[in-house]
Structure formats: C-alpha cells, structure tokens
C-alpha cells in the first residue's frame, strides 16, 4: 500500500499514513482516525491536503551494500572468468562459466 503525506493548515502539522490509492482523506478527523493519532484541539472538520512526495528508492552505493542486501555482483575478469566481489569470507570469489 502506498504512503502519503498530508498537511493540515489549521494546525501546521504533517502526518504520514498508508492507504489505498482510491481513498480520499479530506478532513483532520479522517486523517487522525486512519493514522491512529489524537486529534488534539484541531476541529475534526478542518481540511487537509495531500502533499506531493518523492518515491523512496534505495540505490546500493558499494559492494557491501549489495552483499548485505543478499545480492551477488559478478565482475568479468577474463573470457569465462568472473569474480564474485560480494563473496563471503572463505568463499571462492572466482567463478568459471
């Protein structure tokens, strides 16, 4: 399910919630109920608006990032010879194909 950020101009609060793409939240009361937070002094009928958000992407930066995520990275060293740069300790890093 996607995550959305909502902003309430009445209290200047930003709240992050997960809900279906088809759901439309229009009031502070609906937002608080879905987020399971206390509405505080803000009226339940106070309008909220959905904010534009940037998708969260993880791009591995190093060979260790690939290794920790469970991926294998092979680097071609020669014809039919590859080095597993994410090999675990004690594992042969050279692969012949």
Coordinates of C-alpha atoms in Angstrom, one line a residue:
X1 CA 0.0 0.0 0.0
X2 CA 1.3 3.5 -0.8
X3 CA 2.4 6.0 1.8
X4 CA 1.0 9.5 1.7
X5 CA 1.9 12.8 3.5
X6 CA -1.0 15.1 4.5
X7 CA -0.8 18.7 5.7
X8 CA -3.4 20.4 7.9
X9 CA -3.2 24.2 7.5
X10 CA -5.3 24.7 10.7
X11 CA -2.5 23.3 12.9
X12 CA 0.5 23.3 10.6
X13 CA 1.0 19.5 11.1
X14 CA 2.2 17.0 8.6
X15 CA 1.1 13.4 9.0
X16 CA 2.2 10.3 7.1
X17 CA -0.3 7.5 6.5
X18 CA -0.7 4.4 4.4
X19 CA -3.9 3.8 2.5
X20 CA -5.3 2.6 -0.8
X21 CA -4.8 4.8 -3.9
X22 CA -8.6 5.1 -4.1
X23 CA -9.1 6.5 -0.6
X24 CA -9.6 10.3 -0.4
X25 CA -9.0 11.9 3.0
X26 CA -10.4 15.4 3.3
X27 CA -10.7 16.3 7.0
X28 CA -8.4 16.2 10.0
X29 CA -10.8 13.8 11.8
X30 CA -10.5 11.2 8.9
X31 CA -6.7 11.6 8.9
X32 CA -6.4 11.2 12.7
X33 CA -8.6 8.1 12.6
X34 CA -6.6 6.5 9.9
X35 CA -3.2 7.4 11.5
X36 CA -4.5 6.4 14.9
X37 CA -3.4 9.7 16.5
X38 CA -5.1 12.1 18.9
X39 CA -6.8 15.0 17.0
X40 CA -5.8 17.5 19.8
X41 CA -7.6 20.9 19.7
X42 CA -8.0 20.9 15.9
X43 CA -11.6 20.6 14.8
X44 CA -12.4 17.3 13.1
X45 CA -13.8 19.0 10.1
X46 CA -10.6 21.0 9.4
X47 CA -9.5 20.5 5.8
X48 CA -6.3 18.6 5.0
X49 CA -4.5 18.3 1.7
X50 CA -2.3 15.6 0.3
X51 CA 1.3 16.7 -0.3
X52 CA 3.4 15.6 -3.3
X53 CA 6.1 13.2 -2.3
X54 CA 9.2 11.8 -3.8
X55 CA 9.4 8.0 -4.1
X56 CA 11.9 6.4 -1.8
X57 CA 14.5 4.4 -3.7
X58 CA 17.5 2.6 -2.3
X59 CA 20.4 2.5 -4.6
X60 CA 23.3 0.4 -3.4
X61 CA 26.5 2.5 -3.2
X62 CA 29.1 -0.2 -2.6
X63 CA 29.7 -3.9 -3.0
X64 CA 29.0 -4.3 0.7
X65 CA 25.5 -2.8 0.2
X66 CA 24.8 -5.4 -2.4
X67 CA 26.2 -8.2 -0.2
X68 CA 24.2 -7.0 2.9
X69 CA 21.0 -6.9 0.7
X70 CA 21.6 -10.6 -0.3
X71 CA 22.7 -9.9 -3.9
X72 CA 25.6 -11.3 -5.8
X73 CA 27.7 -9.0 -8.0
X74 CA 29.9 -10.6 -10.6
X75 CA 32.7 -8.7 -12.4
X76 CA 34.1 -10.1 -15.7
X77 CA 37.8 -10.6 -15.3
X78 CA 38.6 -12.7 -18.5
X79 CA 36.8 -14.8 -21.0
X80 CA 34.6 -17.1 -19.0
X81 CA 36.1 -15.9 -15.7
X82 CA 34.1 -13.8 -13.2
X83 CA 34.9 -12.5 -9.8
X84 CA 32.2 -12.5 -7.2
X85 CA 33.0 -9.2 -5.5
X86 CA 30.3 -9.9 -2.9
X87 CA 31.7 -13.3 -1.8
X88 CA 31.5 -14.2 1.8
X89 CA 34.6 -14.9 3.9
X90 CA 36.0 -18.3 3.0
X91 CA 34.0 -18.5 -0.3
X92 CA 36.0 -18.7 -3.5
X93 CA 35.4 -15.4 -5.4
X94 CA 36.4 -16.8 -8.8
X95 CA 33.7 -18.3 -10.9
X96 CA 34.3 -20.1 -14.3
X97 CA 31.5 -20.1 -16.8

